[in-house]
Short mmCIF file of C-alpha atoms in Angstrom, two decimals:
data_model
loop_
_atom_site.label_atom_id
_atom_site.label_comp_id
_atom_site.label_asym_id
_atom_site.label_seq_id
_atom_site.Cartn_x
_atom_site.Cartn_y
_atom_site.Cartn_z
CA UNK K 171 2.93 146.47 103.65
CA UNK K 172 0.82 147.20 99.86
CA UNK K 173 2.31 147.23 97.48
CA UNK K 174 1.60 150.98 96.48
CA UNK K 175 3.98 151.99 100.00
CA UNK K 176 5.99 148.95 98.86
CA UNK K 177 6.42 151.24 95.36
CA UNK K 178 6.31 154.26 97.23
CA UNK K 179 8.95 153.18 98.74
CA UNK K 180 11.36 151.20 96.37
CA UNK K 181 10.85 155.08 94.10
CA UNK K 182 11.94 156.73 97.37
CA UNK K 183 15.05 154.99 97.84
CA UNK K 184 16.09 154.95 93.71
CA UNK K 185 15.42 158.64 93.71
CA UNK K 186 18.15 159.02 97.43
CA UNK K 187 20.68 156.81 95.83
CA UNK K 188 20.51 158.99 92.75
CA UNK K 189 20.64 161.87 94.69
CA UNK K 190 24.01 160.34 96.14
CA UNK K 191 25.95 159.93 92.78
CA UNK K 192 24.60 163.36 91.68
CA UNK K 193 26.31 164.80 94.74
CA UNK K 194 29.51 162.88 94.42
CA UNK K 195 29.38 163.44 90.78
CA UNK K 196 29.06 167.33 91.63
CA UNK K 197 31.39 167.21 93.90
CA UNK K 198 34.08 166.40 91.70
CA UNK K 199 33.25 168.91 89.67
CA UNK K 200 32.90 171.94 91.66
CA UNK K 201 36.54 171.27 93.40
CA UNK K 202 37.19 171.51 89.98
CA UNK K 203 36.10 174.44 89.28
CA UNK K 204 37.09 175.36 92.82
CA UNK K 205 40.81 174.82 91.31
CA UNK K 206 40.20 176.33 88.60
CA UNK K 207 39.18 179.35 89.77
CA UNK K 208 42.22 180.40 91.98
CA UNK K 209 44.96 179.24 89.72
CA UNK K 210 42.80 181.79 86.88
CA UNK K 211 42.51 184.03 89.67
CA UNK K 212 46.03 184.01 91.07
CA UNK K 213 46.75 186.33 88.76
CA UNK K 214 44.38 188.24 90.08
CA UNK K 215 44.77 188.40 93.87
CA UNK K 216 46.74 191.71 94.02
CA UNK K 217 44.11 193.58 91.70
CA UNK K 218 41.31 192.66 92.69
CA UNK K 219 39.71 192.33 95.93
CA UNK K 220 40.19 188.79 97.94
CA UNK K 221 35.74 189.03 98.46
CA UNK K 222 35.33 188.39 94.66
CA UNK K 223 39.03 186.03 94.27
CA UNK K 224 39.91 183.64 97.15
CA UNK K 225 36.83 183.12 98.94
CA UNK K 226 34.72 181.95 96.12
CA UNK K 227 37.74 179.83 96.45
CA UNK K 228 37.43 178.95 99.32
CA UNK K 229 34.01 178.32 99.68
CA UNK K 230 33.47 176.20 96.56
CA UNK K 231 36.20 173.86 98.16
CA UNK K 232 34.75 173.93 101.10
CA UNK K 233 30.97 172.92 99.36
CA UNK K 234 32.28 169.99 97.34
CA UNK K 235 33.61 168.14 100.01
CA UNK K 236 30.35 168.63 102.59
CA UNK K 237 28.53 167.74 99.16
CA UNK K 238 30.92 164.54 98.91
CA UNK K 239 29.93 163.27 102.55
CA UNK K 240 26.60 164.17 101.91
CA UNK K 241 26.48 161.53 98.83
CA UNK K 242 28.04 159.05 100.51
CA UNK K 243 25.93 159.38 103.20
CA UNK K 244 23.08 159.49 100.38
CA UNK K 245 23.90 156.18 99.67
CA UNK K 246 24.58 154.92 102.38
CA UNK K 247 20.92 155.60 104.10
CA UNK K 248 19.43 154.82 100.83
CA UNK K 249 21.06 150.81 101.24
CA UNK K 250 20.63 150.19 105.04
CA UNK K 251 16.79 152.43 105.46
CA UNK K 252 18.27 153.22 108.68
CA UNK K 253 16.03 155.89 110.34
CA UNK K 254 18.63 158.38 112.45
CA UNK K 255 20.75 158.62 109.34
CA UNK K 256 17.33 159.18 107.31
CA UNK K 257 17.34 161.88 109.64
CA UNK K 258 20.75 163.20 109.37
CA UNK K 259 21.03 163.50 106.20
CA UNK K 260 17.62 164.88 106.15
CA UNK K 261 19.37 168.03 108.87
CA UNK K 262 22.19 168.09 106.78
CA UNK K 263 20.39 169.08 103.05
CA UNK K 264 17.81 171.05 104.70
CA UNK K 265 21.04 173.22 106.41
CA UNK K 266 22.44 173.14 102.46
CA UNK K 267 19.20 174.06 100.78
CA UNK K 268 18.46 176.84 102.93
CA UNK K 269 22.21 177.84 102.34
CA UNK K 270 22.14 178.44 98.61
CA UNK K 271 18.85 180.38 99.21
CA UNK K 272 20.66 182.58 101.02
CA UNK K 273 23.73 182.05 99.08
CA UNK K 274 21.35 182.95 96.08
CA UNK K 275 20.41 186.52 97.74
CA UNK K 276 22.86 187.55 98.79
CA UNK K 277 24.82 186.97 95.87
CA UNK K 278 21.73 189.29 94.26
CA UNK K 279 21.98 191.77 96.74
CA UNK K 280 25.41 192.21 96.00
CA UNK K 281 25.95 191.35 92.27
CA UNK K 282 26.00 195.02 91.00
CA UNK K 283 28.54 195.76 94.14
CA UNK K 284 31.36 193.41 91.94
CA UNK K 285 31.61 196.38 88.93
CA UNK K 286 32.35 199.84 91.30
CA UNK K 287 35.13 197.00 93.85
CA UNK K 288 36.85 196.31 90.37
CA UNK K 289 37.30 199.42 89.43
CA UNK K 290 39.00 200.41 92.75
CA UNK K 291 40.62 198.21 92.80
CA UNK K 292 42.23 198.50 88.89
CA UNK K 293 42.77 202.15 89.41
CA UNK K 294 44.53 201.72 92.90
CA UNK K 295 46.94 198.95 91.02
CA UNK K 296 47.68 201.52 87.81
CA UNK K 297 48.35 204.45 89.89
CA UNK K 298 50.53 201.96 91.84
CA UNK K 299 52.13 200.32 88.28
CA UNK K 300 55.85 200.61 90.37
CA UNK K 301 55.30 197.89 92.63
CA UNK K 302 55.99 194.49 90.74
CA UNK K 303 53.56 192.49 91.62
CA UNK K 304 50.96 195.09 90.79
CA UNK K 305 52.87 195.35 87.06
CA UNK K 306 53.18 192.07 86.91
CA UNK K 307 49.23 191.39 87.20
CA UNK K 308 48.44 194.23 85.63
CA UNK K 309 50.58 193.38 82.13
CA UNK K 310 48.98 189.93 82.53
CA UNK K 311 45.73 190.79 82.44
CA UNK K 312 46.17 193.92 79.82
CA UNK K 313 47.52 190.55 77.49
CA UNK K 314 45.01 188.31 78.32
CA UNK K 315 41.85 189.82 78.32
CA UNK K 316 43.83 192.60 75.32
CA UNK K 317 42.89 195.90 77.58
CA UNK K 318 44.58 199.02 77.85
CA UNK K 319 43.55 200.86 81.01
CA UNK K 320 40.81 200.84 83.64
CA UNK K 321 38.18 202.49 81.93
CA UNK K 322 40.11 203.18 78.65
CA UNK K 323 44.09 203.27 77.71
CA UNK K 324 43.77 207.21 78.43
CA UNK K 325 43.52 206.64 81.95
CA UNK K 326 47.18 205.65 82.19
CA UNK K 327 47.57 209.90 81.56
CA UNK K 328 46.22 210.34 85.24
CA UNK K 329 48.54 207.13 86.57
CA UNK K 330 50.31 207.89 89.71
CA UNK K 331 53.26 206.87 88.52
CA UNK K 332 53.21 206.34 85.30
CA UNK K 333 53.12 210.28 83.81
CA UNK K 334 56.25 210.98 86.22
CA UNK K 335 57.78 209.42 83.62
CA UNK K 336 55.73 208.53 80.62
CA UNK K 337 53.84 211.49 78.03
CA UNK K 338 51.37 210.28 76.26
CA UNK K 339 52.41 206.63 76.04
CA UNK K 340 50.84 203.34 77.41
CA UNK K 341 53.03 200.23 78.91
CA UNK K 342 53.71 197.93 76.27
CA UNK K 343 51.25 194.93 77.50
CA UNK K 344 48.39 196.83 75.81
CA UNK K 345 50.50 196.23 72.28
CA UNK K 346 48.14 194.40 69.30
CA UNK K 347 50.90 191.49 68.57
CA UNK K 348 48.72 190.24 66.10
CA UNK K 349 49.46 188.46 63.07
CA UNK K 350 53.69 188.25 63.66
CA UNK K 351 53.23 192.18 63.13
CA UNK K 352 56.07 192.53 66.58
CA UNK K 353 55.70 196.50 66.15
CA UNK K 354 54.07 198.50 68.70
CA UNK K 355 54.03 201.97 68.73
CA UNK K 356 52.53 202.29 72.38
CA UNK K 357 51.20 206.19 72.36
CA UNK K 358 47.67 206.81 73.18
CA UNK K 359 45.51 207.09 69.81
CA UNK K 360 48.11 204.63 67.89
CA UNK K 361 46.41 202.20 66.02
CA UNK K 362 49.20 199.14 67.88
CA UNK K 363 46.98 199.09 71.39
CA UNK K 364 44.50 198.38 73.35
CA UNK K 365 41.84 201.29 73.44
CA UNK K 366 39.24 199.50 75.18
CA UNK K 367 39.69 199.15 79.48
CA UNK K 368 40.10 196.25 81.21
CA UNK K 369 36.53 196.42 83.45
CA UNK K 370 34.53 195.70 81.24
CA UNK K 371 36.22 192.56 80.00
CA UNK K 372 37.11 191.63 83.94
CA UNK K 373 33.71 192.51 84.98
CA UNK K 374 31.80 190.00 82.91
CA UNK K 375 35.12 187.16 83.17
CA UNK K 376 33.67 187.07 87.30
CA UNK K 377 29.91 187.66 86.19
CA UNK K 378 29.81 183.98 83.78
CA UNK K 379 31.55 182.60 86.02
CA UNK K 380 28.53 183.86 88.93
CA UNK K 381 26.07 182.88 86.07
CA UNK K 382 28.01 179.26 85.86
CA UNK K 383 27.95 178.67 89.73
CA UNK K 384 24.04 180.27 89.94
CA UNK K 385 22.91 177.54 86.93
CA UNK K 386 24.27 174.60 89.53
CA UNK K 387 23.30 175.60 92.35
CA UNK K 388 19.28 175.71 90.57
CA UNK K 389 19.91 172.15 89.53
CA UNK K 390 21.26 171.11 93.29
CA UNK K 391 18.34 173.43 94.95
CA UNK K 392 16.04 170.73 92.29
CA UNK K 393 17.66 167.31 92.85
CA UNK K 394 17.57 168.58 96.95
CA UNK K 395 14.42 169.62 96.86
CA UNK K 396 13.25 166.60 95.51
CA UNK K 397 15.70 164.35 97.86
CA UNK K 398 14.09 165.83 100.91
CA UNK K 399 10.82 163.99 99.96
CA UNK K 400 12.06 161.67 99.63
CA UNK K 401 13.86 161.49 102.96
CA UNK K 402 10.96 162.00 104.70
CA UNK K 403 9.15 159.36 102.81
CA UNK K 404 11.42 156.83 104.02
CA UNK K 405 11.53 157.85 107.78
CA UNK K 406 7.63 157.45 107.78
CA UNK K 407 7.61 154.55 105.92
CA UNK K 408 10.71 152.84 108.53
CA UNK K 409 8.70 154.32 111.04
CA UNK K 410 5.67 152.39 110.35
CA UNK K 411 7.06 149.11 110.08
CA UNK K 412 8.44 149.69 113.71
CA UNK K 413 5.10 150.80 114.95
CA UNK K 414 3.83 146.96 112.58
CA UNK K 415 6.54 144.94 113.95
CA UNK K 416 5.45 145.80 117.89
CA UNK K 417 2.44 145.41 116.90
CA UNK K 418 2.56 142.05 115.94
CA UNK K 419 5.37 140.76 118.18
CA UNK K 420 2.48 142.20 121.43
CA UNK K 421 -0.45 140.54 120.21
CA UNK K 422 1.89 137.06 119.27
CA UNK K 423 2.68 137.54 122.75
CA UNK K 424 -0.66 137.63 123.93
CA UNK K 425 -1.68 134.52 121.71
CA UNK K 426 0.75 132.84 123.42
CA UNK K 427 0.14 133.78 127.07
#
């Protein structure tokens, strides 16, 4: 094998090892993100569609396990320089690469539907505020995001349940309990309650997470592309070495005869 070929092969091995390490680190990071999403959105699983909360978190955790396997396989394939392992690694990387492109495309297409779905879910929760699980999650959301209602505080006037027993008032979770001020007048128009709606805040929270995921996907896509090239180089070099060894054996055998 020429010096240039050996250098190219060593660079490909190094890139493959680097890819494996990146995958292992990324798998750990995605596992943390998935668990964080589960724990964070546990407060919103009843007032937000599962496709916006539990499903993305489940996919993230599934991908992290898959990436861990690929990372280990990349390191072994680079170290052993085994054609079969390199081919399996290439196929797995290609599947993930195509999957990421597909997921990114779907995310871009459906990104504008997130707010519409959230609005319908939040309005339904406000209208059914008498249901314990809805009440707890609505109160948590309004307190956590410092907001009130869906679009604004006046949404409580139209709440199917709330308007029956309350007039011109909002839940106490809309109160501004700041700077030690524990007094609150939970009426519409009061300066002691939050007047902005929760839809914008919650939608922003979801979209921010999508941005983080998209950024990570772009970074991994670049690494995957380099890994695909590296795997191709190693597979081709391994095949050339095997052919060269076979040819040498044939020639050597002929000379012995």
